[in-house]
Short mmCIF file of N, CA and C in Angstrom, two decimals:
data_model
loop_
_atom_site.label_atom_id
_atom_site.label_comp_id
_atom_site.label_asym_id
_atom_site.label_seq_id
_atom_site.Cartn_x
_atom_site.Cartn_y
_atom_site.Cartn_z
N MET A 1 0.84 -1.19 0.00
CA MET A 1 0.00 0.00 0.00
C MET A 1 0.88 1.24 0.00
N PRO A 2 0.36 2.37 -0.52
CA PRO A 2 1.17 3.59 -0.59
C PRO A 2 1.61 4.06 0.79
N THR A 3 2.81 4.61 0.85
CA THR A 3 3.36 5.16 2.09
C THR A 3 4.34 6.25 1.75
N LEU A 4 4.55 7.16 2.67
CA LEU A 4 5.52 8.24 2.43
C LEU A 4 6.93 7.72 2.24
N TYR A 5 7.16 6.46 2.63
CA TYR A 5 8.49 5.87 2.45
C TYR A 5 8.91 5.90 0.99
N ALA A 6 7.93 5.94 0.08
CA ALA A 6 8.24 5.98 -1.35
C ALA A 6 9.00 7.24 -1.73
N LEU A 7 8.89 8.27 -0.91
CA LEU A 7 9.59 9.53 -1.19
C LEU A 7 11.04 9.52 -0.71
N LYS A 8 11.44 8.44 -0.03
CA LYS A 8 12.76 8.40 0.59
C LYS A 8 13.91 8.62 -0.40
N PRO A 9 13.89 8.01 -1.60
CA PRO A 9 15.02 8.24 -2.53
C PRO A 9 15.22 9.72 -2.87
N ALA A 10 14.11 10.44 -3.09
CA ALA A 10 14.23 11.87 -3.40
C ALA A 10 14.74 12.64 -2.20
N PHE A 11 14.29 12.27 -1.01
CA PHE A 11 14.73 12.91 0.23
C PHE A 11 16.22 12.67 0.43
N GLN A 12 16.65 11.44 0.20
CA GLN A 12 18.07 11.10 0.34
C GLN A 12 18.93 11.88 -0.65
N ALA A 13 18.42 12.06 -1.85
CA ALA A 13 19.19 12.78 -2.87
C ALA A 13 19.49 14.21 -2.42
N ARG A 14 18.53 14.81 -1.74
CA ARG A 14 18.74 16.16 -1.22
C ARG A 14 19.78 16.19 -0.10
N LEU A 15 19.81 15.12 0.67
CA LEU A 15 20.70 15.07 1.83
C LEU A 15 22.08 14.49 1.53
N ARG A 16 22.24 13.89 0.36
CA ARG A 16 23.49 13.20 0.05
C ARG A 16 24.73 14.10 0.15
N PRO A 17 24.69 15.34 -0.35
CA PRO A 17 25.88 16.20 -0.19
C PRO A 17 26.28 16.39 1.27
N LEU A 18 25.28 16.55 2.15
CA LEU A 18 25.57 16.70 3.57
C LEU A 18 26.16 15.41 4.13
N ALA A 19 25.59 14.28 3.75
CA ALA A 19 26.11 12.99 4.22
C ALA A 19 27.56 12.81 3.77
N ASP A 20 27.84 13.20 2.54
CA ASP A 20 29.22 13.08 2.03
C ASP A 20 30.18 13.94 2.83
N ARG A 21 29.76 15.16 3.16
CA ARG A 21 30.62 16.05 3.95
C ARG A 21 30.84 15.50 5.36
N LEU A 22 29.80 14.94 5.94
CA LEU A 22 29.94 14.35 7.27
C LEU A 22 30.90 13.17 7.25
N ALA A 23 30.84 12.38 6.20
CA ALA A 23 31.74 11.23 6.09
C ALA A 23 33.19 11.69 6.00
N VAL A 24 33.42 12.74 5.22
CA VAL A 24 34.77 13.29 5.09
C VAL A 24 35.26 13.83 6.43
N ALA A 25 34.33 14.38 7.22
CA ALA A 25 34.70 14.95 8.53
C ALA A 25 34.89 13.88 9.59
N GLY A 26 34.64 12.62 9.24
CA GLY A 26 34.85 11.54 10.19
C GLY A 26 33.65 11.19 11.05
N VAL A 27 32.50 11.76 10.72
CA VAL A 27 31.28 11.44 11.47
C VAL A 27 30.80 10.05 11.05
N THR A 28 30.37 9.24 12.01
CA THR A 28 29.96 7.88 11.70
C THR A 28 28.43 7.74 11.71
N ALA A 29 27.96 6.70 11.02
CA ALA A 29 26.53 6.40 10.99
C ALA A 29 26.00 6.16 12.39
N ASN A 30 26.75 5.43 13.20
CA ASN A 30 26.29 5.13 14.57
C ASN A 30 26.15 6.40 15.41
N GLN A 31 27.04 7.35 15.21
CA GLN A 31 26.94 8.62 15.94
C GLN A 31 25.66 9.36 15.56
N ILE A 32 25.32 9.34 14.28
CA ILE A 32 24.10 10.00 13.82
C ILE A 32 22.87 9.29 14.36
N THR A 33 22.91 7.96 14.39
CA THR A 33 21.80 7.18 14.93
C THR A 33 21.55 7.54 16.40
N LEU A 34 22.63 7.59 17.18
CA LEU A 34 22.50 7.92 18.60
C LEU A 34 22.06 9.36 18.80
N LEU A 35 22.52 10.26 17.95
CA LEU A 35 22.09 11.66 18.02
C LEU A 35 20.59 11.78 17.79
N ALA A 36 20.08 11.06 16.80
CA ALA A 36 18.64 11.11 16.51
C ALA A 36 17.83 10.60 17.70
N ALA A 37 18.30 9.53 18.32
CA ALA A 37 17.59 8.98 19.49
C ALA A 37 17.65 9.95 20.66
N ALA A 38 18.81 10.52 20.92
CA ALA A 38 18.96 11.46 22.03
C ALA A 38 18.07 12.69 21.83
N LEU A 39 18.03 13.19 20.61
CA LEU A 39 17.19 14.35 20.29
C LEU A 39 15.72 14.02 20.51
N SER A 40 15.31 12.84 20.09
CA SER A 40 13.91 12.42 20.23
C SER A 40 13.52 12.26 21.70
N VAL A 41 14.38 11.61 22.48
CA VAL A 41 14.09 11.40 23.90
C VAL A 41 14.03 12.74 24.63
N ALA A 42 14.98 13.60 24.36
CA ALA A 42 15.00 14.92 25.01
C ALA A 42 13.75 15.71 24.66
N THR A 43 13.34 15.66 23.41
CA THR A 43 12.14 16.39 22.97
C THR A 43 10.90 15.82 23.63
N GLY A 44 10.80 14.49 23.67
CA GLY A 44 9.64 13.87 24.30
C GLY A 44 9.50 14.27 25.75
N ILE A 45 10.60 14.26 26.47
CA ILE A 45 10.58 14.64 27.89
C ILE A 45 10.20 16.11 28.05
N LEU A 46 10.78 16.95 27.22
CA LEU A 46 10.52 18.39 27.32
C LEU A 46 9.06 18.71 27.01
N VAL A 47 8.55 18.12 25.94
CA VAL A 47 7.16 18.39 25.56
C VAL A 47 6.19 17.88 26.63
N ALA A 48 6.45 16.68 27.15
CA ALA A 48 5.58 16.14 28.20
C ALA A 48 5.62 17.01 29.45
N ALA A 49 6.79 17.49 29.80
CA ALA A 49 6.94 18.30 31.02
C ALA A 49 6.28 19.67 30.89
N LEU A 50 6.29 20.21 29.68
CA LEU A 50 5.77 21.56 29.47
C LEU A 50 4.48 21.56 28.66
N ALA A 51 3.75 20.45 28.68
CA ALA A 51 2.57 20.30 27.83
C ALA A 51 1.48 21.33 28.12
N SER A 52 1.47 21.89 29.32
CA SER A 52 0.46 22.91 29.63
C SER A 52 0.70 24.18 28.81
N HIS A 53 1.92 24.37 28.35
CA HIS A 53 2.24 25.48 27.45
C HIS A 53 2.19 24.93 26.03
N ARG A 54 1.04 25.02 25.40
CA ARG A 54 0.80 24.32 24.14
C ARG A 54 1.79 24.67 23.04
N ALA A 55 2.40 25.85 23.11
CA ALA A 55 3.36 26.25 22.08
C ALA A 55 4.55 25.29 22.01
N VAL A 56 4.83 24.57 23.10
CA VAL A 56 5.96 23.65 23.11
C VAL A 56 5.77 22.54 22.07
N PHE A 57 4.53 22.28 21.69
CA PHE A 57 4.27 21.23 20.70
C PHE A 57 4.79 21.61 19.31
N LEU A 58 5.12 22.87 19.11
CA LEU A 58 5.73 23.26 17.83
C LEU A 58 7.11 22.64 17.65
N LEU A 59 7.71 22.20 18.75
CA LEU A 59 8.99 21.48 18.64
C LEU A 59 8.83 20.15 17.91
N MET A 60 7.67 19.54 18.05
CA MET A 60 7.44 18.20 17.52
C MET A 60 7.67 18.10 16.02
N PRO A 61 7.00 18.90 15.18
CA PRO A 61 7.21 18.74 13.74
C PRO A 61 8.66 19.01 13.32
N VAL A 62 9.30 19.96 14.01
CA VAL A 62 10.69 20.28 13.69
C VAL A 62 11.58 19.08 13.99
N VAL A 63 11.43 18.52 15.19
CA VAL A 63 12.26 17.39 15.59
C VAL A 63 11.92 16.14 14.78
N LEU A 64 10.65 15.93 14.48
CA LEU A 64 10.28 14.78 13.66
C LEU A 64 10.92 14.86 12.28
N PHE A 65 10.96 16.07 11.71
CA PHE A 65 11.60 16.23 10.40
C PHE A 65 13.11 16.01 10.50
N VAL A 66 13.72 16.60 11.53
CA VAL A 66 15.17 16.44 11.72
C VAL A 66 15.50 14.96 11.95
N ARG A 67 14.66 14.28 12.72
CA ARG A 67 14.88 12.86 12.96
C ARG A 67 14.84 12.06 11.65
N MET A 68 13.86 12.37 10.80
CA MET A 68 13.78 11.68 9.51
C MET A 68 15.04 11.94 8.68
N ALA A 69 15.51 13.18 8.72
CA ALA A 69 16.73 13.52 7.98
C ALA A 69 17.93 12.77 8.53
N LEU A 70 18.06 12.72 9.84
CA LEU A 70 19.17 12.00 10.46
C LEU A 70 19.10 10.51 10.16
N ASN A 71 17.88 9.96 10.14
CA ASN A 71 17.72 8.54 9.81
C ASN A 71 18.17 8.26 8.37
N ALA A 72 17.85 9.19 7.48
CA ALA A 72 18.28 9.02 6.08
C ALA A 72 19.80 9.13 5.98
N ILE A 73 20.36 10.07 6.72
CA ILE A 73 21.82 10.29 6.66
C ILE A 73 22.58 9.11 7.22
N ASP A 74 22.11 8.55 8.35
CA ASP A 74 22.86 7.42 8.91
C ASP A 74 22.82 6.22 7.96
N GLY A 75 21.72 6.06 7.26
CA GLY A 75 21.64 4.99 6.28
C GLY A 75 22.60 5.18 5.12
N MET A 76 22.71 6.42 4.65
CA MET A 76 23.64 6.71 3.55
C MET A 76 25.09 6.53 3.99
N LEU A 77 25.39 6.98 5.21
CA LEU A 77 26.75 6.80 5.71
C LEU A 77 27.10 5.32 5.80
N ALA A 78 26.13 4.52 6.24
CA ALA A 78 26.38 3.08 6.38
C ALA A 78 26.57 2.41 5.03
N ARG A 79 25.65 2.69 4.10
CA ARG A 79 25.67 1.99 2.81
C ARG A 79 26.69 2.54 1.83
N GLU A 80 26.79 3.86 1.78
CA GLU A 80 27.58 4.49 0.72
C GLU A 80 29.00 4.84 1.15
N HIS A 81 29.27 4.73 2.43
CA HIS A 81 30.61 5.08 2.92
C HIS A 81 31.24 3.95 3.74
N GLY A 82 30.77 2.75 3.48
CA GLY A 82 31.41 1.57 4.08
C GLY A 82 31.33 1.48 5.59
N GLN A 83 30.28 2.04 6.17
CA GLN A 83 30.17 2.03 7.63
C GLN A 83 29.15 1.02 8.16
N ALA A 84 28.60 0.20 7.29
CA ALA A 84 27.59 -0.78 7.73
C ALA A 84 28.23 -1.78 8.69
N SER A 85 27.52 -2.12 9.75
CA SER A 85 28.03 -3.07 10.74
C SER A 85 26.86 -3.72 11.46
N LYS A 86 27.15 -4.83 12.14
CA LYS A 86 26.11 -5.49 12.92
C LYS A 86 25.66 -4.58 14.07
N LEU A 87 26.62 -3.89 14.70
CA LEU A 87 26.25 -2.96 15.77
C LEU A 87 25.34 -1.88 15.23
N GLY A 88 25.67 -1.36 14.06
CA GLY A 88 24.85 -0.32 13.44
C GLY A 88 23.43 -0.80 13.18
N MET A 89 23.29 -2.05 12.76
CA MET A 89 21.96 -2.60 12.50
C MET A 89 21.14 -2.63 13.79
N TYR A 90 21.75 -3.10 14.87
CA TYR A 90 21.04 -3.13 16.15
C TYR A 90 20.70 -1.72 16.63
N LEU A 91 21.69 -0.83 16.56
CA LEU A 91 21.44 0.54 17.00
C LEU A 91 20.33 1.19 16.19
N ASN A 92 20.33 0.98 14.89
CA ASN A 92 19.35 1.60 14.02
C ASN A 92 17.93 1.18 14.40
N GLU A 93 17.73 -0.11 14.56
CA GLU A 93 16.38 -0.60 14.86
C GLU A 93 15.96 -0.25 16.29
N LEU A 94 16.84 -0.45 17.25
CA LEU A 94 16.49 -0.18 18.64
C LEU A 94 16.29 1.32 18.90
N CYS A 95 17.15 2.14 18.33
CA CYS A 95 17.02 3.59 18.52
C CYS A 95 15.75 4.12 17.85
N ASP A 96 15.34 3.52 16.73
CA ASP A 96 14.08 3.92 16.10
C ASP A 96 12.91 3.68 17.04
N VAL A 97 12.90 2.52 17.69
CA VAL A 97 11.80 2.20 18.61
C VAL A 97 11.82 3.14 19.81
N VAL A 98 13.00 3.37 20.37
CA VAL A 98 13.12 4.28 21.51
C VAL A 98 12.65 5.69 21.12
N SER A 99 13.06 6.14 19.96
CA SER A 99 12.66 7.48 19.48
C SER A 99 11.15 7.56 19.30
N ASP A 100 10.57 6.54 18.67
CA ASP A 100 9.12 6.51 18.49
C ASP A 100 8.40 6.60 19.83
N LEU A 101 8.83 5.78 20.78
CA LEU A 101 8.18 5.77 22.08
C LEU A 101 8.26 7.13 22.76
N ALA A 102 9.43 7.72 22.73
CA ALA A 102 9.62 9.01 23.40
C ALA A 102 8.72 10.10 22.80
N LEU A 103 8.65 10.14 21.48
CA LEU A 103 7.88 11.19 20.82
C LEU A 103 6.37 10.94 20.89
N ILE A 104 5.97 9.68 20.77
CA ILE A 104 4.54 9.37 20.84
C ILE A 104 4.00 9.54 22.26
N LEU A 105 4.71 8.99 23.23
CA LEU A 105 4.21 9.00 24.61
C LEU A 105 4.08 10.42 25.18
N ALA A 106 4.82 11.37 24.63
CA ALA A 106 4.70 12.75 25.09
C ALA A 106 3.27 13.27 24.93
N PHE A 107 2.56 12.74 23.93
CA PHE A 107 1.18 13.20 23.69
C PHE A 107 0.22 12.73 24.77
N ALA A 108 0.62 11.76 25.60
CA ALA A 108 -0.24 11.29 26.68
C ALA A 108 -0.46 12.39 27.72
N ALA A 109 0.35 13.44 27.66
CA ALA A 109 0.18 14.55 28.60
C ALA A 109 -1.11 15.32 28.33
N ILE A 110 -1.66 15.24 27.11
CA ILE A 110 -2.88 16.00 26.80
C ILE A 110 -3.96 15.16 26.12
N PHE A 111 -3.62 13.95 25.67
CA PHE A 111 -4.59 13.06 25.06
C PHE A 111 -4.86 11.88 26.01
N PRO A 112 -5.99 11.18 25.84
CA PRO A 112 -6.24 10.00 26.67
C PRO A 112 -5.08 9.03 26.59
N ALA A 113 -4.52 8.70 27.75
CA ALA A 113 -3.29 7.93 27.79
C ALA A 113 -3.44 6.54 27.17
N TRP A 114 -4.61 5.92 27.33
CA TRP A 114 -4.77 4.56 26.83
C TRP A 114 -4.62 4.52 25.30
N GLY A 115 -5.14 5.53 24.63
CA GLY A 115 -5.03 5.59 23.17
C GLY A 115 -3.61 5.82 22.72
N VAL A 116 -2.91 6.70 23.43
CA VAL A 116 -1.52 6.99 23.10
C VAL A 116 -0.65 5.75 23.32
N VAL A 117 -0.88 5.05 24.42
CA VAL A 117 -0.12 3.83 24.71
C VAL A 117 -0.43 2.76 23.66
N ALA A 118 -1.70 2.64 23.29
CA ALA A 118 -2.08 1.65 22.26
C ALA A 118 -1.36 1.95 20.95
N PHE A 119 -1.28 3.22 20.59
CA PHE A 119 -0.57 3.61 19.37
C PHE A 119 0.92 3.31 19.48
N SER A 120 1.48 3.55 20.65
CA SER A 120 2.90 3.26 20.86
C SER A 120 3.20 1.78 20.67
N ILE A 121 2.36 0.95 21.26
CA ILE A 121 2.55 -0.50 21.14
C ILE A 121 2.39 -0.94 19.68
N ALA A 122 1.37 -0.39 19.02
CA ALA A 122 1.14 -0.74 17.62
C ALA A 122 2.32 -0.32 16.74
N ALA A 123 2.92 0.84 17.05
CA ALA A 123 4.07 1.31 16.28
C ALA A 123 5.25 0.34 16.42
N ILE A 124 5.44 -0.17 17.63
CA ILE A 124 6.52 -1.15 17.85
C ILE A 124 6.24 -2.42 17.06
N ILE A 125 4.99 -2.87 17.06
CA ILE A 125 4.63 -4.07 16.32
C ILE A 125 4.89 -3.88 14.82
N VAL A 126 4.58 -2.70 14.32
CA VAL A 126 4.83 -2.40 12.90
C VAL A 126 6.32 -2.56 12.57
N GLU A 127 7.16 -1.96 13.40
CA GLU A 127 8.60 -2.03 13.12
C GLU A 127 9.12 -3.45 13.29
N PHE A 128 8.60 -4.17 14.26
CA PHE A 128 9.02 -5.55 14.48
C PHE A 128 8.63 -6.41 13.27
N ALA A 129 7.41 -6.19 12.77
CA ALA A 129 6.96 -6.93 11.59
C ALA A 129 7.85 -6.63 10.39
N GLY A 130 8.31 -5.38 10.28
CA GLY A 130 9.20 -5.02 9.18
C GLY A 130 10.55 -5.69 9.31
N VAL A 131 11.10 -5.70 10.51
CA VAL A 131 12.41 -6.31 10.75
C VAL A 131 12.37 -7.82 10.50
N LEU A 132 11.25 -8.45 10.84
CA LEU A 132 11.15 -9.90 10.68
C LEU A 132 11.26 -10.32 9.21
N GLY A 133 11.04 -9.39 8.30
CA GLY A 133 11.24 -9.70 6.89
C GLY A 133 12.67 -10.14 6.61
N THR A 134 13.62 -9.55 7.34
CA THR A 134 15.02 -9.93 7.19
C THR A 134 15.23 -11.37 7.63
N ALA A 135 14.65 -11.73 8.77
CA ALA A 135 14.78 -13.10 9.25
C ALA A 135 14.10 -14.09 8.32
N ALA A 136 13.03 -13.63 7.65
CA ALA A 136 12.30 -14.51 6.73
C ALA A 136 12.98 -14.61 5.37
N GLY A 137 14.04 -13.82 5.19
CA GLY A 137 14.80 -13.89 3.94
C GLY A 137 14.28 -13.01 2.83
N THR A 138 13.33 -12.12 3.15
CA THR A 138 12.79 -11.24 2.11
C THR A 138 13.26 -9.80 2.27
N GLY A 139 14.06 -9.52 3.30
CA GLY A 139 14.58 -8.17 3.51
C GLY A 139 13.66 -7.32 4.37
N ARG A 140 14.20 -6.24 4.89
CA ARG A 140 13.43 -5.31 5.73
C ARG A 140 12.23 -4.82 4.96
N ASN A 141 11.05 -4.91 5.56
CA ASN A 141 9.81 -4.59 4.86
C ASN A 141 9.29 -3.23 5.29
N TYR A 142 8.89 -2.41 4.30
CA TYR A 142 8.40 -1.06 4.59
C TYR A 142 6.99 -0.83 4.08
N ALA A 143 6.19 -1.89 3.95
CA ALA A 143 4.83 -1.74 3.45
C ALA A 143 4.02 -0.78 4.33
N GLY A 144 3.05 -0.12 3.70
CA GLY A 144 2.20 0.84 4.38
C GLY A 144 0.91 0.22 4.86
N PRO A 145 -0.06 1.06 5.22
CA PRO A 145 -0.12 2.49 4.92
C PRO A 145 0.42 3.42 6.00
N PHE A 146 0.93 2.89 7.13
CA PHE A 146 1.24 3.78 8.25
C PHE A 146 2.59 3.42 8.85
N GLY A 147 3.63 3.63 8.06
CA GLY A 147 4.99 3.38 8.51
C GLY A 147 5.55 4.56 9.28
N LYS A 148 6.86 4.53 9.49
CA LYS A 148 7.52 5.53 10.33
C LYS A 148 7.32 6.95 9.80
N SER A 149 7.50 7.15 8.52
CA SER A 149 7.35 8.49 7.94
C SER A 149 5.91 8.98 8.04
N ASP A 150 4.97 8.06 7.83
CA ASP A 150 3.55 8.42 7.92
C ASP A 150 3.17 8.78 9.36
N ARG A 151 3.71 8.02 10.31
CA ARG A 151 3.46 8.35 11.72
C ARG A 151 4.01 9.73 12.05
N ALA A 152 5.20 10.01 11.55
CA ALA A 152 5.83 11.31 11.83
C ALA A 152 4.98 12.45 11.28
N LEU A 153 4.47 12.28 10.06
CA LEU A 153 3.63 13.33 9.47
C LEU A 153 2.36 13.54 10.30
N ALA A 154 1.72 12.44 10.68
CA ALA A 154 0.49 12.55 11.47
C ALA A 154 0.74 13.24 12.81
N LEU A 155 1.80 12.84 13.50
CA LEU A 155 2.12 13.45 14.78
C LEU A 155 2.48 14.92 14.62
N GLY A 156 3.18 15.25 13.55
CA GLY A 156 3.54 16.64 13.30
C GLY A 156 2.32 17.51 13.08
N VAL A 157 1.36 17.01 12.30
CA VAL A 157 0.13 17.76 12.04
C VAL A 157 -0.66 17.96 13.33
N ILE A 158 -0.79 16.89 14.11
CA ILE A 158 -1.51 16.99 15.39
C ILE A 158 -0.84 18.01 16.30
N ALA A 159 0.48 17.96 16.37
CA ALA A 159 1.22 18.88 17.25
C ALA A 159 1.01 20.33 16.83
N VAL A 160 1.03 20.60 15.54
CA VAL A 160 0.82 21.98 15.06
C VAL A 160 -0.59 22.45 15.41
N LEU A 161 -1.58 21.59 15.19
CA LEU A 161 -2.96 21.96 15.51
C LEU A 161 -3.12 22.25 17.00
N VAL A 162 -2.49 21.42 17.83
CA VAL A 162 -2.55 21.64 19.27
C VAL A 162 -1.88 22.96 19.64
N ALA A 163 -0.69 23.19 19.11
CA ALA A 163 0.07 24.40 19.45
C ALA A 163 -0.66 25.67 19.02
N CYS A 164 -1.38 25.58 17.91
CA CYS A 164 -2.07 26.76 17.37
C CYS A 164 -3.49 26.91 17.90
N GLY A 165 -3.88 26.03 18.81
CA GLY A 165 -5.22 26.11 19.38
C GLY A 165 -6.33 25.73 18.42
N LEU A 166 -6.00 24.97 17.40
CA LEU A 166 -6.99 24.59 16.38
C LEU A 166 -7.49 23.16 16.56
N TRP A 167 -7.02 22.49 17.62
CA TRP A 167 -7.42 21.10 17.82
C TRP A 167 -8.88 21.02 18.27
N VAL A 168 -9.62 20.08 17.70
CA VAL A 168 -11.02 19.87 18.07
C VAL A 168 -11.06 18.83 19.19
N GLU A 169 -11.36 19.27 20.39
CA GLU A 169 -11.30 18.38 21.56
C GLU A 169 -12.23 17.18 21.45
N ALA A 170 -13.33 17.36 20.74
CA ALA A 170 -14.32 16.28 20.65
C ALA A 170 -13.76 15.02 20.00
N ILE A 171 -12.78 15.18 19.13
CA ILE A 171 -12.24 14.00 18.44
C ILE A 171 -10.99 13.44 19.13
N ALA A 172 -10.53 14.11 20.17
CA ALA A 172 -9.30 13.70 20.86
C ALA A 172 -9.30 12.24 21.29
N PRO A 173 -10.41 11.71 21.84
CA PRO A 173 -10.37 10.31 22.30
C PRO A 173 -10.23 9.29 21.17
N PHE A 174 -10.49 9.71 19.94
CA PHE A 174 -10.53 8.76 18.82
C PHE A 174 -9.27 8.76 17.96
N VAL A 175 -8.48 9.82 18.03
CA VAL A 175 -7.37 9.99 17.08
C VAL A 175 -6.29 8.94 17.27
N PHE A 176 -5.79 8.78 18.48
CA PHE A 176 -4.69 7.83 18.68
C PHE A 176 -5.15 6.37 18.54
N PRO A 177 -6.36 6.02 19.00
CA PRO A 177 -6.84 4.67 18.70
C PRO A 177 -6.96 4.41 17.19
N ALA A 178 -7.39 5.42 16.44
CA ALA A 178 -7.48 5.26 14.99
C ALA A 178 -6.10 5.02 14.39
N MET A 179 -5.10 5.78 14.87
CA MET A 179 -3.75 5.58 14.35
C MET A 179 -3.19 4.23 14.76
N ALA A 180 -3.60 3.75 15.93
CA ALA A 180 -3.19 2.41 16.35
C ALA A 180 -3.77 1.37 15.41
N THR A 181 -5.01 1.58 15.01
CA THR A 181 -5.66 0.65 14.08
C THR A 181 -4.95 0.66 12.73
N PHE A 182 -4.65 1.83 12.20
CA PHE A 182 -3.90 1.93 10.94
C PHE A 182 -2.55 1.23 11.06
N SER A 183 -1.94 1.36 12.22
CA SER A 183 -0.64 0.72 12.45
C SER A 183 -0.76 -0.80 12.42
N LEU A 184 -1.82 -1.33 13.03
CA LEU A 184 -2.01 -2.78 13.02
C LEU A 184 -2.27 -3.28 11.60
N VAL A 185 -3.00 -2.51 10.81
CA VAL A 185 -3.20 -2.87 9.40
C VAL A 185 -1.85 -2.89 8.68
N THR A 186 -1.00 -1.94 9.00
CA THR A 186 0.33 -1.88 8.40
C THR A 186 1.16 -3.10 8.78
N ALA A 187 1.09 -3.50 10.05
CA ALA A 187 1.82 -4.69 10.50
C ALA A 187 1.35 -5.92 9.75
N ILE A 188 0.04 -6.04 9.57
CA ILE A 188 -0.51 -7.18 8.83
C ILE A 188 -0.02 -7.16 7.40
N ASN A 189 0.01 -5.98 6.78
CA ASN A 189 0.50 -5.87 5.40
C ASN A 189 1.97 -6.27 5.30
N ARG A 190 2.76 -5.90 6.31
CA ARG A 190 4.19 -6.25 6.29
C ARG A 190 4.37 -7.75 6.47
N ILE A 191 3.58 -8.34 7.33
CA ILE A 191 3.66 -9.79 7.51
C ILE A 191 3.24 -10.49 6.22
N ARG A 192 2.14 -10.02 5.63
CA ARG A 192 1.67 -10.64 4.38
C ARG A 192 2.71 -10.50 3.27
N SER A 193 3.34 -9.32 3.18
CA SER A 193 4.37 -9.12 2.17
C SER A 193 5.55 -10.05 2.38
N GLY A 194 5.93 -10.22 3.66
CA GLY A 194 7.03 -11.12 3.97
C GLY A 194 6.71 -12.56 3.60
N LEU A 195 5.49 -12.98 3.88
CA LEU A 195 5.08 -14.34 3.56
C LEU A 195 5.01 -14.58 2.05
N ASN A 196 4.65 -13.50 1.33
CA ASN A 196 4.55 -13.61 -0.13
C ASN A 196 5.90 -13.40 -0.83
N GLY A 197 6.90 -12.98 -0.02
CA GLY A 197 8.21 -12.73 -0.59
C GLY A 197 8.30 -11.47 -1.41
N SER A 198 7.42 -10.49 -1.14
CA SER A 198 7.41 -9.24 -1.91
C SER A 198 7.94 -8.09 -1.06
#
């Protein structure tokens, strides 16, 4: 199914000159991976702590975009500059999950916590289903409709609406459960793709 992940090659092309300069400067893929995770955790904590000041949610779309950029850069450093390693593989997958949890759970400060937690769990299941494609011999799976990039876009839009006072409170209890449902559909699609070898 369609997903924003399809835009990744064009996004990488824009970032490739920066990745090349970082490689020349001696920056490693693992350092970028850890930086993205640290930035995400720090942002999640800050937003949750200051959630009563709704303007703090404007940090979310900025950090989500920067995180996506850093994720693209660490991949390019690994693949295109000979930095791929088993440690890097573990760091990449584990740091993605930690980053997701930190950024998603921050929304529990203003949304019903059960829905936010359900979405967090579903997001982990999606990524786990994608990683299992490697174990199944079909490679890391990125099937949609609600992968990492799509989650980031949705969270960014919600954060902007909250920060600008445009959020409709009546739909608040339904938004995160709906995203959890989309995530579970995504996990099923990734499992099905892995089983079909696609």
